[in-house]
Coordinates of C-alpha atoms in Angstrom, one line a residue:
M975 CA 47.8 1.8 -0.8
N976 CA 45.8 -1.1 -2.0
V977 CA 48.5 -4.3 -2.5
E978 CA 46.2 -6.4 -4.3
V979 CA 44.4 -3.7 -6.7
E980 CA 48.4 -2.7 -7.3
I981 CA 49.3 -6.2 -7.8
F982 CA 46.4 -6.7 -10.5
N983 CA 47.4 -4.0 -12.4
I984 CA 50.8 -5.3 -12.8
I985 CA 48.6 -9.1 -13.8
S986 CA 46.8 -7.2 -16.1
N987 CA 48.9 -4.6 -18.1
A988 CA 51.7 -7.0 -18.2
G989 CA 48.8 -9.7 -20.2
D990 CA 47.8 -6.7 -22.3
A991 CA 51.1 -5.9 -23.5
K992 CA 52.1 -9.1 -24.2
S993 CA 48.9 -10.1 -26.4
I994 CA 48.9 -6.3 -27.9
A995 CA 53.0 -7.8 -28.8
Y996 CA 51.6 -11.1 -30.3
E997 CA 49.2 -8.8 -32.9
A998 CA 52.6 -7.2 -33.5
L999 CA 53.9 -10.1 -34.5
K1000 CA 51.3 -11.4 -36.6
L1001 CA 51.2 -8.3 -38.7
A1002 CA 55.0 -8.2 -38.9
Q1003 CA 54.2 -11.9 -40.4
N1004 CA 51.5 -10.6 -42.8
N1005 CA 54.5 -8.1 -44.2
D1006 CA 52.3 -5.3 -42.6
F1007 CA 55.3 -3.3 -40.4
H1008 CA 54.1 0.3 -40.0
L1009 CA 50.8 -1.5 -37.8
A1010 CA 53.1 -4.1 -36.3
N1011 CA 55.4 -0.6 -35.0
E1012 CA 52.1 1.0 -33.5
K1013 CA 51.4 -2.0 -32.5
L1014 CA 55.0 -2.6 -30.1
E1015 CA 54.5 0.9 -29.1
T1016 CA 51.5 0.5 -27.7
A1017 CA 52.5 -2.8 -26.2
N1018 CA 55.8 -0.8 -24.6
K1019 CA 53.6 1.9 -23.1
T1020 CA 51.3 -0.5 -21.1
L1021 CA 54.1 -3.1 -20.1
A1022 CA 55.6 0.4 -18.4
K1023 CA 52.5 0.9 -16.5
A1024 CA 53.2 -2.3 -15.1
H1025 CA 56.6 -1.6 -14.7
N1026 CA 55.5 1.6 -12.9
T1027 CA 53.6 -0.1 -10.7
Q1028 CA 55.9 -2.7 -9.8
T1029 CA 58.7 0.4 -8.9
K1030 CA 55.6 1.7 -6.8
L1031 CA 55.6 -1.5 -4.6
I1032 CA 59.4 -1.6 -4.8
Q1033 CA 59.8 2.2 -3.5
A1034 CA 56.8 2.0 -1.2
E1035 CA 58.6 -1.2 0.9
I1036 CA 62.4 0.8 0.7
N1037 CA 60.3 3.7 2.2
G1038 CA 59.3 1.1 5.7
E1039 CA 55.6 1.1 4.1
H1040 CA 54.9 -2.9 5.2
V1041 CA 54.5 -4.5 1.8
E1042 CA 53.2 -8.3 1.8
Q1043 CA 54.7 -11.2 0.0
S1044 CA 52.3 -13.7 -1.4
L1045 CA 51.9 -16.2 -4.0
L1046 CA 49.3 -13.5 -5.5
M1047 CA 53.0 -10.9 -5.9
V1048 CA 54.7 -13.7 -7.2
H1049 CA 52.5 -14.6 -9.7
A1050 CA 52.2 -10.9 -11.0
Q1051 CA 56.3 -10.6 -11.2
D1052 CA 56.0 -14.0 -13.4
H1053 CA 53.7 -12.4 -15.7
L1054 CA 55.4 -8.9 -16.0
M1055 CA 59.0 -10.7 -16.2
A1056 CA 57.5 -13.4 -19.1
A1057 CA 56.1 -10.4 -20.6
I1058 CA 59.3 -8.5 -20.7
S1059 CA 61.4 -11.2 -21.9
E1060 CA 58.7 -12.2 -24.9
M1061 CA 58.7 -9.0 -25.9
S1062 CA 61.8 -8.5 -26.1
L1063 CA 61.9 -11.8 -28.6
I1064 CA 58.9 -11.0 -30.7
E1065 CA 60.7 -7.3 -31.6
Q1066 CA 63.7 -9.4 -32.2
M1067 CA 61.5 -11.9 -34.1
I1068 CA 59.7 -8.7 -36.3
A1069 CA 63.5 -7.1 -37.3
I1070 CA 64.3 -10.4 -38.6
L1071 CA 61.0 -10.8 -40.5
R1072 CA 61.2 -7.3 -42.0
R1073 CA 64.9 -8.4 -43.0
V1074 CA 63.5 -11.4 -45.0
A1075 CA 60.6 -9.2 -46.6
Q1076 CA 63.3 -6.5 -47.9
L1077 CA 65.8 -9.8 -48.7
E1078 CA 62.7 -11.0 -51.1
E1079 CA 61.8 -7.5 -52.5
R1080 CA 65.5 -7.7 -53.6
A1081 CA 65.2 -10.8 -54.6
E1082 CA 62.2 -10.5 -56.6
S1083 CA 63.2 -7.1 -58.3
E1084 CA 66.4 -8.6 -59.5
S1085 CA 64.3 -11.5 -61.2
V1086 CA 62.5 -9.0 -63.2

């Protein structure tokens, strides 16, 4: 196993997942919740790739394989944790935006 390649996979997939989640948030801000949900699904699948790579490294270490701890590894872990945290917040923000949109629609229909 090439640990550096695995580390870059974590960084790349975690970064991509976070970027896609922010695209979903932008779509939700424009009331395109269907496409926002599709983007969130893509973001979650991409995040799963990063998480699976992390799990692979942990399992290798548990099985006795030496996995060097490096600054690059710490950076990858930071990327993954930030992506997980921000995606969780973005999902909550989209749910709030959806609720606001529903309330605005209801208020509009009641005023007519």
